[in-house]
Coordinates of C-alpha atoms and ligand atoms in Angstrom, one line a residue:
Chain A
M1 CA 0.0 0.0 0.0
P2 CA 1.5 3.4 -0.9
I3 CA 2.3 5.7 2.0
V4 CA 0.9 9.1 1.4
E5 CA 3.5 11.7 2.3
K6 CA 2.1 14.9 3.8
S7 CA 4.2 18.0 3.8
L8 CA 4.4 19.5 7.3
V9 CA 5.6 22.8 5.9
T10 CA 3.0 25.0 4.4
V11 CA 4.0 25.7 0.8
D12 CA 3.7 29.2 -0.4
R13 CA 0.5 29.2 -2.3
S14 CA -1.2 31.9 -4.1
D15 CA -4.5 30.1 -4.4
R16 CA -5.2 30.2 -0.7
L17 CA -8.9 29.7 -0.2
E18 CA -10.7 31.1 2.8
M19 CA -14.4 30.8 3.7
E20 CA -15.8 32.7 6.6
G21 CA -12.4 33.2 8.0
I22 CA -11.5 29.5 7.8
D23 CA -8.7 28.3 5.6
V24 CA -10.2 25.6 3.5
S25 CA -7.3 25.2 1.0
G26 CA -6.7 21.7 2.3
D27 CA -3.0 22.1 3.4
W28 CA -1.8 19.9 6.2
N29 CA -2.6 21.4 9.6
T30 CA -5.1 23.9 8.3
F31 CA -8.8 23.8 8.4
L32 CA -9.1 22.8 12.1
R33 CA -10.4 25.0 14.8
S34 CA -9.1 23.9 18.2
R35 CA -11.1 20.9 19.5
V36 CA -9.4 20.6 22.9
Q37 CA -11.9 19.3 25.5
T38 CA -11.6 20.8 28.9
D39 CA -14.9 19.7 30.3
L40 CA -14.2 16.0 31.0
D41 CA -15.1 15.5 34.6
V42 CA -13.8 12.4 36.4
R43 CA -15.8 13.1 39.5
I44 CA -18.9 11.5 38.0
L45 CA -17.3 8.1 37.5
D46 CA -15.5 8.3 40.8
W47 CA -18.7 9.0 42.7
V48 CA -20.8 6.5 40.9
R49 CA -18.2 3.8 41.5
S50 CA -18.0 4.7 45.2
Q51 CA -21.7 4.0 45.6
P52 CA -22.8 0.4 46.4
Q53 CA -25.4 0.5 43.7
G54 CA -23.0 2.0 41.2
D55 CA -19.8 0.1 41.5
T56 CA -20.4 -2.1 38.5
I57 CA -20.3 0.8 36.1
S58 CA -16.6 0.3 35.3
R59 CA -17.4 -3.2 33.9
C60 CA -19.3 -1.7 31.0
W61 CA -17.7 -2.2 27.6
Q62 CA -20.5 -0.5 25.5
C63 CA -21.9 -3.4 23.7
G64 CA -25.5 -2.0 23.7
T65 CA -27.2 -5.1 24.8
C66 CA -29.0 -3.2 27.5
T67 CA -30.3 -0.6 25.2
A68 CA -31.3 -3.2 22.6
G69 CA -33.7 -4.7 25.1
C70 CA -34.8 -1.7 27.0
C71 CA -38.5 -1.3 26.7
L72 CA -38.4 2.4 26.9
H73 CA -35.8 2.7 24.2
T74 CA -37.7 0.5 21.7
D75 CA -41.4 0.1 22.5
Y76 CA -42.0 3.8 23.4
G77 CA -39.6 5.2 20.9
L78 CA -38.0 7.2 23.6
N79 CA -34.7 7.2 21.7
E80 CA -33.0 9.7 23.9
F81 CA -33.4 7.1 26.7
N82 CA -30.3 5.0 26.1
P83 CA -28.7 3.3 29.2
R84 CA -25.6 2.4 27.4
Y85 CA -25.0 6.0 26.3
F86 CA -25.7 7.3 29.8
I87 CA -23.0 5.0 31.2
Y88 CA -20.6 6.0 28.5
L89 CA -21.1 9.7 29.2
A90 CA -20.5 9.0 32.9
Q91 CA -17.5 6.9 32.3
V92 CA -15.8 9.4 30.1
G93 CA -17.0 12.4 32.0
Y94 CA -19.0 14.3 29.4
E95 CA -20.9 16.1 32.1
E96 CA -22.5 18.8 29.9
E97 CA -23.9 16.2 27.5
L98 CA -25.0 14.0 30.4
R99 CA -26.9 16.8 32.1
K100 CA -29.2 17.0 29.0
Y101 CA -30.6 13.7 30.2
A102 CA -30.9 14.5 33.9
T103 CA -34.7 14.1 33.7
T104 CA -35.0 11.5 31.0
I105 CA -32.8 9.1 33.0
W106 CA -35.5 8.8 35.6
R107 CA -37.9 7.4 33.0
C108 CA -36.5 3.9 33.6
V109 CA -39.3 1.6 34.7
S110 CA -36.9 -0.8 36.5
C111 CA -38.0 -3.8 34.5
N112 CA -34.4 -5.1 34.9
K113 CA -34.3 -6.7 31.4
C114 CA -30.9 -4.9 31.0
V115 CA -29.6 -6.5 34.1
E116 CA -30.7 -9.9 33.0
R117 CA -28.9 -9.6 29.7
C118 CA -25.8 -7.6 30.3
P119 CA -22.9 -9.9 29.4
K120 CA -20.6 -8.2 31.9
G121 CA -22.8 -8.3 35.0
V122 CA -23.3 -4.5 35.1
K123 CA -26.3 -3.7 37.3
V124 CA -27.5 -1.4 34.6
E125 CA -30.7 -0.3 36.3
E126 CA -29.0 0.6 39.6
V127 CA -26.1 2.2 37.8
I128 CA -28.2 4.6 35.8
H129 CA -30.2 5.5 38.8
T130 CA -27.0 6.3 40.6
I131 CA -25.9 8.5 37.7
G132 CA -29.3 10.2 37.9
S133 CA -28.8 10.8 41.6
Y134 CA -25.4 12.4 40.9
L135 CA -27.0 14.8 38.5
E136 CA -29.7 15.5 40.9
F137 CA -27.5 16.0 43.9
T138 CA -25.1 18.2 42.1
G139 CA -28.1 20.3 41.3
G140 CA -27.9 20.7 37.6
A141 CA -31.4 19.5 36.7
P142 CA -34.5 21.6 36.9
E143 CA -37.1 19.8 39.1
S144 CA -39.3 17.7 36.8
P145 CA -42.9 16.4 37.3
A146 CA -41.2 13.0 38.0
D147 CA -39.2 14.6 40.8
R148 CA -42.3 16.2 42.3
F149 CA -44.1 12.9 42.1
D150 CA -41.3 11.1 43.9
R151 CA -41.3 13.7 46.6
A152 CA -45.1 13.4 47.1
Y153 CA -44.8 9.6 47.1
T154 CA -42.1 9.5 49.7
E155 CA -43.9 11.9 52.0
N156 CA -47.2 10.1 51.6
L157 CA -45.6 6.8 52.5
L158 CA -43.7 8.2 55.5
R159 CA -46.9 9.5 57.0
R160 CA -48.6 6.2 57.9
G161 CA -46.4 3.5 56.5
V162 CA -48.9 2.6 53.9
L163 CA -49.4 4.3 50.6
D164 CA -52.6 6.2 50.3
E165 CA -53.3 6.6 46.6
A166 CA -56.1 9.0 47.0
S167 CA -54.3 11.6 49.0
L168 CA -51.1 11.0 47.0
F169 CA -53.1 11.9 43.9
R170 CA -54.5 15.0 45.5
T171 CA -51.1 16.2 46.8
Y172 CA -49.5 15.6 43.4
E173 CA -52.2 17.5 41.6
R174 CA -51.7 20.4 43.9
L175 CA -48.0 20.4 43.4
E176 CA -48.6 20.6 39.7
G177 CA -51.1 23.4 40.2
R178 CA -54.0 21.4 38.8
T179 CA -57.3 20.1 40.1
M180 CA -59.2 17.3 38.5
P181 CA -63.0 17.7 38.4
A182 CA -64.6 15.5 41.0
G183 CA -66.5 13.5 38.4
E184 CA -63.3 12.6 36.5
M185 CA -61.6 11.7 39.7
L186 CA -64.4 9.3 40.7
K187 CA -64.3 7.7 37.3
M188 CA -60.6 7.1 37.5
G189 CA -60.7 5.9 41.1
F190 CA -63.4 3.4 40.1
Q191 CA -61.3 2.1 37.2
L192 CA -58.2 1.8 39.4
L193 CA -60.2 -0.1 42.0
R194 CA -61.6 -2.5 39.5
S195 CA -58.2 -3.2 38.0
G196 CA -56.7 -3.8 41.4
R197 CA -54.3 -0.9 41.2
L198 CA -55.8 0.9 44.1
R199 CA -55.6 -1.1 47.3
T200 CA -56.5 1.2 50.0
G201 CA -59.8 2.4 48.8
P202 CA -61.4 5.2 50.8
L203 CA -60.2 3.8 54.1
A204 CA -57.0 5.1 55.7
H205 CA -54.7 2.4 56.8
R206 CA -51.7 2.5 59.0
T207 CA -48.8 0.2 59.6
R208 CA -48.7 -1.2 63.1
G209 CA -46.1 0.5 65.3
W210 CA -45.5 3.0 62.5
R211 CA -44.7 5.9 64.9
Q212 CA -41.4 4.3 66.0
F213 CA -40.6 2.6 62.7
G214 CA -41.3 5.8 60.8
N215 CA -39.0 7.8 63.0
V216 CA -36.2 5.3 62.5
L217 CA -36.8 5.5 58.8
R218 CA -36.8 9.3 58.8
E219 CA -33.5 9.3 60.8
K220 CA -32.1 6.8 58.3
L221 CA -33.1 9.0 55.3
K222 CA -31.4 12.0 56.9
E223 CA -28.3 9.9 57.6
D224 CA -28.2 8.8 54.0
E225 CA -28.5 12.3 52.9
R226 CA -25.7 13.4 55.1
R227 CA -23.5 10.6 53.8
R228 CA -24.3 11.4 50.2
R229 CA -23.4 15.0 50.7
A230 CA -20.1 14.0 52.5
S231 CA -19.2 11.6 49.6
L232 CA -20.1 14.3 47.0
S233 CA -17.9 16.9 48.7
A234 CA -15.2 14.2 49.0
A235 CA -15.5 13.6 45.3
G236 CA -15.3 17.4 44.7
G237 CA -19.0 17.7 43.8
R238 CA -20.8 20.9 43.9
G239 CA -23.5 20.0 46.4
G240 CA -27.0 21.1 45.6
H241 CA -30.6 20.7 46.4
S242 CA -31.8 17.6 48.3
P243 CA -34.1 15.1 46.8
Chain B
M1 CA 10.9 -47.7 26.8
N2 CA 7.1 -48.0 27.4
P3 CA 5.0 -46.3 24.8
I4 CA 3.9 -42.7 25.3
L5 CA 0.1 -42.2 25.5
V6 CA -1.5 -39.4 23.5
L7 CA -5.1 -38.7 24.5
G8 CA -7.2 -37.2 21.7
A9 CA -6.6 -37.2 18.0
G10 CA -7.5 -33.6 17.0
P11 CA -4.8 -31.3 15.5
A12 CA -2.8 -31.2 18.7
G13 CA -2.9 -34.9 19.4
L14 CA -2.2 -35.9 15.8
S15 CA 0.7 -33.6 15.8
A16 CA 2.1 -34.9 19.1
A17 CA 1.7 -38.6 18.1
A18 CA 3.4 -38.0 14.7
E19 CA 6.3 -36.2 16.3
I20 CA 6.9 -38.8 19.0
A21 CA 6.9 -41.5 16.3
E22 CA 9.3 -39.3 14.4
L23 CA 11.6 -39.2 17.4
G24 CA 11.6 -43.0 17.3
A25 CA 9.5 -43.8 20.3
P26 CA 6.4 -46.0 20.4
T27 CA 3.0 -44.1 20.7
I28 CA -0.5 -45.1 21.7
L29 CA -3.0 -42.7 20.2
V30 CA -6.4 -42.9 21.9
E31 CA -9.5 -41.2 20.3
R32 CA -13.0 -41.5 21.7
E33 CA -14.6 -41.0 18.3
A34 CA -14.5 -43.4 15.4
Y35 CA -12.6 -40.9 13.2
L36 CA -9.4 -38.9 13.5
G37 CA -9.2 -35.1 13.2
G38 CA -11.2 -33.9 16.2
N39 CA -13.6 -31.0 16.0
P40 CA -12.5 -29.8 12.5
K41 CA -13.4 -33.2 11.1
R42 CA -16.5 -33.7 13.1
W43 CA -18.0 -30.4 11.9
H44 CA -16.5 -30.6 8.4
Y45 CA -14.7 -27.3 8.7
S46 CA -14.4 -25.7 5.3
L47 CA -11.4 -23.4 4.6
L48 CA -9.3 -22.6 7.6
A49 CA -8.4 -19.0 8.6
P50 CA -6.2 -17.2 8.0
D51 CA -4.8 -18.6 4.8
L52 CA -8.1 -20.0 3.5
R53 CA -6.7 -23.4 2.9
P54 CA -9.1 -26.4 2.9
S55 CA -9.1 -28.1 6.2
D56 CA -8.4 -31.5 4.6
E57 CA -5.1 -30.1 3.2
I58 CA -4.0 -29.5 6.7
L59 CA -5.5 -32.4 8.6
G60 CA -5.0 -34.9 5.8
P61 CA -1.2 -35.0 6.0
L62 CA -1.3 -35.1 9.8
I63 CA -3.7 -38.1 9.7
A64 CA -1.6 -39.8 7.1
K65 CA 1.5 -39.4 9.3
V66 CA -0.1 -41.5 12.1
E67 CA -2.3 -43.9 10.2
G68 CA -0.3 -46.9 9.1
N69 CA 2.7 -45.7 11.1
P70 CA 4.3 -48.8 12.6
R71 CA 5.3 -46.8 15.8
V72 CA 1.7 -45.5 16.3
E73 CA -0.8 -47.9 17.9
L74 CA -4.2 -46.4 17.1
H75 CA -7.3 -46.9 19.3
R76 CA -10.4 -45.4 17.8
S77 CA -13.7 -45.3 19.7
T78 CA -11.7 -45.8 22.8
T79 CA -11.6 -44.0 26.2
V80 CA -9.2 -44.2 29.2
T81 CA -11.2 -45.4 32.2
K82 CA -8.4 -45.7 34.8
A83 CA -4.9 -44.4 35.4
E84 CA -2.6 -45.6 38.2
R85 CA 0.6 -43.8 38.8
L86 CA 3.8 -46.0 38.5
P87 CA 7.3 -45.0 39.6
K88 CA 7.6 -43.9 36.0
G89 CA 4.5 -43.2 34.0
F90 CA 1.1 -44.8 34.4
R91 CA -0.8 -48.1 34.1
V92 CA -3.9 -47.1 32.1
T93 CA -7.1 -49.1 31.3
L94 CA -8.4 -48.5 27.8
K95 CA -12.0 -49.3 27.0
T96 CA -13.1 -50.0 23.4
G97 CA -16.8 -51.0 23.2
D98 CA -17.0 -53.5 26.1
A99 CA -13.4 -54.7 25.8
L100 CA -11.0 -53.6 28.5
E101 CA -7.2 -53.5 28.0
T102 CA -4.4 -52.5 30.3
Q103 CA -1.2 -50.9 29.1
E104 CA 1.8 -49.4 30.8
V105 CA 2.9 -46.1 29.4
S106 CA 5.9 -44.0 30.3
A107 CA 4.3 -40.5 29.8
V108 CA 1.0 -39.0 28.7
V109 CA 0.1 -36.1 26.4
L110 CA -3.4 -34.8 27.1
A111 CA -4.8 -33.3 23.9
T112 CA -8.4 -33.6 24.8
G113 CA -9.5 -30.4 23.1
F114 CA -12.7 -28.3 23.5
D115 CA -16.4 -28.5 22.8
H116 CA -18.3 -25.8 21.0
F117 CA -20.6 -23.9 23.2
D118 CA -24.1 -25.2 23.0
S119 CA -25.9 -22.2 21.6
R120 CA -29.3 -23.3 23.0
R121 CA -28.1 -21.9 26.3
K122 CA -28.2 -18.4 24.8
F123 CA -31.9 -18.8 24.5
E124 CA -32.6 -15.3 23.4
Y125 CA -31.0 -16.0 20.0
G126 CA -33.6 -18.8 19.3
Y127 CA -31.1 -21.5 18.3
G128 CA -32.9 -24.8 18.3
R129 CA -36.2 -23.1 18.0
Y130 CA -35.9 -21.2 14.7
P131 CA -34.4 -23.5 12.0
D132 CA -32.7 -20.6 10.2
V133 CA -30.6 -19.6 13.2
L134 CA -27.5 -21.7 12.7
D135 CA -24.4 -22.4 14.7
F136 CA -21.4 -21.4 12.7
K137 CA -20.0 -24.9 12.8
E138 CA -23.1 -26.0 10.9
L139 CA -22.6 -23.3 8.3
E140 CA -19.0 -24.7 7.9
G141 CA -20.5 -28.0 6.7
M142 CA -22.8 -26.1 4.3
I143 CA -20.1 -24.0 2.9
H144 CA -17.9 -27.1 2.6
D145 CA -20.6 -28.8 0.5
D146 CA -21.5 -25.5 -1.3
R147 CA -25.1 -25.9 -0.2
V148 CA -25.8 -22.7 1.7
L149 CA -29.6 -22.9 1.9
R150 CA -32.2 -22.0 4.5
P151 CA -33.0 -25.1 6.6
S152 CA -36.6 -24.0 6.9
D153 CA -37.6 -23.9 3.2
G154 CA -34.4 -24.9 1.3
K155 CA -34.3 -21.5 -0.4
P156 CA -31.0 -19.6 -0.9
P157 CA -30.7 -16.7 1.6
R158 CA -30.4 -13.1 0.4
R159 CA -29.1 -11.6 3.6
I160 CA -27.1 -13.3 6.4
A161 CA -26.0 -11.9 9.8
W162 CA -23.3 -13.2 12.0
I163 CA -23.5 -12.7 15.8
L164 CA -20.0 -12.8 17.4
C165 CA -19.1 -13.9 20.9
V166 CA -22.0 -16.3 21.5
G167 CA -21.2 -18.1 24.7
S168 CA -17.9 -16.2 25.0
R169 CA -17.2 -13.0 27.0
D170 CA -20.5 -13.4 28.7
L171 CA -21.0 -13.7 32.4
Q172 CA -24.7 -14.6 31.9
V173 CA -23.6 -18.0 30.7
G174 CA -20.5 -18.1 32.9
N175 CA -17.9 -17.9 30.2
P176 CA -15.8 -14.8 30.5
W177 CA -13.1 -15.7 28.1
C178 CA -12.6 -14.8 24.5
C179 CA -12.8 -17.7 22.0
R180 CA -10.0 -16.3 19.9
M181 CA -11.2 -17.6 16.6
G182 CA -14.9 -16.6 16.4
C183 CA -14.2 -13.3 14.7
A184 CA -11.7 -14.8 12.2
V185 CA -13.9 -17.8 11.4
S186 CA -17.1 -15.7 11.0
I187 CA -15.4 -13.2 8.7
K188 CA -13.8 -16.0 6.8
Q189 CA -17.3 -17.6 6.3
A190 CA -18.7 -14.2 5.1
V191 CA -15.8 -13.9 2.6
E192 CA -16.3 -17.5 1.4
I193 CA -20.0 -16.9 0.9
R194 CA -19.5 -13.5 -0.9
Q195 CA -16.9 -15.1 -3.1
K196 CA -19.2 -17.8 -4.4
H197 CA -22.5 -15.9 -4.0
P198 CA -22.0 -12.1 -4.4
E199 CA -25.8 -11.7 -4.4
I200 CA -25.9 -12.6 -0.7
D201 CA -25.4 -9.6 1.7
A202 CA -23.3 -10.3 4.7
Y203 CA -23.5 -8.4 8.0
V204 CA -21.4 -9.0 11.1
Y205 CA -22.5 -7.7 14.5
Y206 CA -19.5 -7.1 16.7
M207 CA -18.4 -5.6 20.0
D208 CA -14.7 -5.8 19.1
I209 CA -13.1 -7.5 16.1
R210 CA -10.3 -9.7 17.4
T211 CA -8.5 -10.9 14.3
Y212 CA -5.3 -10.8 16.2
G213 CA -1.8 -10.7 14.6
L214 CA -1.5 -11.3 11.0
W215 CA -5.2 -12.4 10.8
E216 CA -6.0 -8.7 10.6
D217 CA -5.5 -9.0 6.9
L218 CA -8.6 -11.2 6.6
Y219 CA -10.7 -8.5 8.3
W220 CA -9.4 -5.8 6.0
K221 CA -9.9 -7.9 2.9
S222 CA -13.4 -8.8 3.9
M223 CA -14.4 -5.1 3.7
Q224 CA -12.2 -4.0 0.9
E225 CA -12.6 -6.9 -1.5
Y226 CA -15.8 -8.6 -0.5
G227 CA -18.0 -5.8 0.9
V228 CA -18.8 -7.5 4.2
K229 CA -20.6 -5.0 6.4
F230 CA -19.9 -4.5 10.1
I231 CA -22.4 -3.1 12.7
R232 CA -21.2 -2.3 16.1
G233 CA -23.6 -3.6 18.7
R234 CA -24.4 -6.8 20.4
I235 CA -27.7 -8.4 19.4
G236 CA -30.1 -8.6 22.3
Q237 CA -32.6 -11.0 20.8
V238 CA -33.7 -12.8 17.7
T239 CA -37.4 -13.1 16.9
I240 CA -39.5 -14.0 13.9
A241 CA -40.2 -11.0 11.6
E242 CA -43.6 -10.0 10.5
G243 CA -44.8 -12.4 7.8
G244 CA -43.0 -15.2 9.5
S245 CA -40.4 -16.1 7.0
Q246 CA -37.5 -14.0 8.1
L247 CA -35.6 -13.5 11.4
L248 CA -35.4 -10.2 13.2
A249 CA -32.2 -9.3 14.9
T250 CA -32.7 -6.6 17.6
G251 CA -29.8 -4.7 18.9
E252 CA -28.5 -1.2 19.4
D253 CA -26.4 0.3 16.6
T254 CA -24.0 1.9 19.1
I255 CA -22.5 4.1 16.4
L256 CA -25.9 5.4 15.3
R257 CA -27.0 5.4 18.9
R258 CA -30.4 4.0 18.1
P259 CA -32.1 0.6 18.1
T260 CA -31.8 -1.5 15.0
E261 CA -34.1 -4.3 13.9
V262 CA -33.0 -5.8 10.7
P263 CA -34.7 -8.8 9.0
F264 CA -32.4 -11.6 7.9
D265 CA -32.9 -14.8 6.0
M266 CA -30.3 -16.6 8.1
I267 CA -28.5 -15.8 11.4
V268 CA -25.2 -17.5 12.2
L269 CA -24.0 -17.7 15.8
A270 CA -20.2 -17.7 16.4
S271 CA -20.3 -20.1 19.3
G272 CA -17.4 -20.2 21.6
M273 CA -15.1 -22.9 23.0
E274 CA -15.6 -24.6 26.3
P275 CA -13.4 -27.2 27.9
G276 CA -14.5 -30.5 26.4
T277 CA -16.0 -33.4 28.4
G278 CA -12.9 -35.3 27.5
T279 CA -10.8 -32.6 29.1
Q280 CA -12.7 -32.6 32.3
E281 CA -12.4 -36.4 32.5
A282 CA -8.7 -36.3 31.8
A283 CA -8.2 -33.7 34.5
A284 CA -9.9 -36.1 37.0
L285 CA -8.0 -39.2 35.8
F286 CA -4.5 -37.7 35.9
G287 CA -5.0 -35.2 38.7
V288 CA -4.2 -32.1 36.5
P289 CA -5.4 -28.9 38.1
V290 CA -8.1 -26.9 36.2
G291 CA -8.5 -23.2 36.3
P292 CA -11.6 -21.3 37.2
E293 CA -12.7 -21.6 33.5
G294 CA -12.5 -25.4 33.5
F295 CA -9.5 -25.7 31.2
L296 CA -6.3 -27.6 32.2
T297 CA -3.7 -25.3 33.7
P298 CA -0.1 -25.6 32.7
N299 CA 2.4 -25.2 35.5
L300 CA 4.1 -22.2 34.0
S301 CA 1.9 -21.0 31.1
D302 CA 4.4 -18.5 30.0
M303 CA 7.7 -20.4 30.2
N304 CA 6.4 -23.9 29.6
P305 CA 2.9 -24.0 28.3
V306 CA 3.0 -27.8 27.6
D307 CA 4.1 -28.9 31.1
S308 CA 1.4 -29.8 33.6
G309 CA 3.9 -29.7 36.5
L310 CA 3.1 -33.3 37.3
P311 CA 5.8 -35.8 36.4
G312 CA 5.1 -37.4 33.0
V313 CA 1.9 -35.4 32.2
F314 CA 2.0 -33.0 29.3
L315 CA -0.6 -30.8 27.7
A316 CA -1.4 -29.6 24.2
G317 CA -4.0 -27.7 22.2
A318 CA -7.4 -26.4 23.2
A319 CA -7.4 -28.5 26.4
T320 CA -5.6 -25.6 28.1
G321 CA -7.7 -22.8 26.5
P322 CA -9.2 -21.6 23.2
K323 CA -6.6 -22.0 20.5
A324 CA -6.4 -21.9 16.7
I325 CA -5.2 -25.0 14.7
P326 CA -1.7 -23.8 14.0
D327 CA -1.1 -23.1 17.7
S328 CA -2.5 -26.5 18.6
V329 CA -0.2 -28.2 16.1
T330 CA 2.8 -26.3 17.5
E331 CA 1.9 -27.3 21.1
G332 CA 1.5 -30.9 20.0
M333 CA 5.1 -30.8 18.8
G334 CA 6.3 -29.2 22.0
A335 CA 4.5 -31.7 24.2
A336 CA 5.9 -34.5 22.1
L337 CA 9.4 -33.4 22.7
R338 CA 8.9 -32.9 26.5
A339 CA 7.2 -36.3 26.8
Y340 CA 10.0 -38.0 24.9
Q341 CA 12.7 -36.4 27.1
Y342 CA 10.8 -37.5 30.2
A343 CA 10.2 -41.0 29.0
R344 CA 13.8 -41.5 27.7
N345 CA 15.5 -40.6 31.0
Ligands
LIG1 S1 -25.3 -4.5 28.3 FE1 -23.8 -4.2 30.0 S2 -21.8 -4.0 29.1 FE2 -23.3 -3.8 27.4 S3 -23.6 -1.6 27.2 FE3 -25.1 -2.3 28.6 S4 -24.2 -2.1 30.6 FE4 -22.6 -1.9 29.2
LIG2 S1 -34.5 -1.5 33.9 FE1 -34.7 0.6 33.0 S2 -32.9 0.8 31.7 FE2 -33.1 -1.4 32.2 S3 -34.3 -2.2 30.4 FE3 -35.8 -1.7 32.0 S4 -36.4 0.4 31.6 FE4 -34.5 0.0 30.4
LIG3 S1 -12.6 -14.2 19.0 FE1 -14.2 -12.7 18.4 S2 -16.1 -13.9 18.4 FE2 -14.6 -15.0 19.7 S3 -15.0 -14.3 21.7 FE3 -13.3 -13.1 20.9 S4 -14.2 -11.2 20.1 FE4 -15.9 -12.7 20.4

């Protein structure tokens, strides 16, 4: 095969061609604007790896099996939901690009097909949630409806130790600044009851001994939050709003 | 000198037996199958990578060297059922059909080889369920006989896909190692098919292409001269396409960063190498340590890859890990020399 020799010295040419200030005459070493990347952030990978749910991230070799089977990626055509790509961005540290998906990443429905199939034993579902947590804790993502729902869900559960779907729905609607007409609400409640998705019905339940247990749980959540912040500042993270 | 026992008559065993005989020592060559030549013979391998020479051209002369050689005592359809250590060598019991026979041997060469991964275990690829999903060893036979037709309807395929690393590099089936030859053999098959049938389109789904060393040439050629196409992504599942006559390979094209579902007439699985049942039995019989992968472990794999570390027990070929035919032949030669030196002293 012939070796193509390229001259390193710019020859004196009179037919220099410029377009919009860019030299496009095709000489060696011309044409390129600087492409140096300064935004690679190793803290993402370090932090995700340091978390018990995230430590398998470094096994990933980007085969795409997880994405191939992900129901969000295929069935719902949510092409920007791509677990393999999220892992790649976190591994290499393309923080800016990753942040574009800070909300999308939470669309995962935890079906775990990816975990079943990954040839390298990456706990994909946990890993991408850990990446999502990083983005959230470092405060780059605007709060999404999903975030608000999560918040309402957790608070609802903490109140009595049993999820109360009816009040959860009301709270969430309020957070979104909406109110559903009573008729609609009844209709939906009836449908949910019939399909077995609504367990509590109109009665308020409570887990036995919830007062003590709930307190322990609240303490634990606070403790987790403290630890997360500590690990984030250890990893040099920026801190941010709490979940 | 008592004869030297060679266990297994694939490329490594044939090469070992031929070399021992060449050195002037008597050899007993034991093969569990009724034929000589091991897996390449069993599955009718077609052309062998990287030089694309017919397998018979390579195995034929090796077989001829041992068949009819007065110094090689051949036992086909025979297994070793017992091995007792002697001050020098072993007393072994050979079983042919129902007949038992005891022999004293001065050293043994274990060339018990590998088994192809059973692709049914990778159930999401549908092997064993969909007739047009083939294992690449079956395609070898088809190419060998120049009858590349869809098993389902006997029609010639228009578009074929190869899936690499089936049963290799995969913790889900417990096989983390690389099979070393799947890339080269798949690409070689694609080249062979494109050579004879340019109307058939060939696609290879890959994570990495490992045509190591000089084999890289085959990979380059496949694109430059034969127009084989490569898609980077591991296939997640194979299903039946709408209409029922084609297969649908679902994966992510990681370069496009989007899902791909392409209909194919035939899908070929590059199944990996696992330690053969013969290898596991030999390990138990002669007390050779096996690694976590189940292959026999040489004592010093870098300095002395054919020594087991046990007196009088030598190793050759794919029994110690995935290996290509030329490497197996070389190891057969090495093991022959080491066994001869041991037996002579
Ligand atoms: S399947 Fe596993 S190894 Fe492959 S891209 Fe997904 S996480 Fe990475
Ligand atoms: S667990 Fe989440 S990422 Fe994994 S396949 Fe299911 S939806 Fe996709
Ligand atoms: S040789 Fe190729 S097909 Fe075989 S395991 Fe290695 S990368 Fe996969």
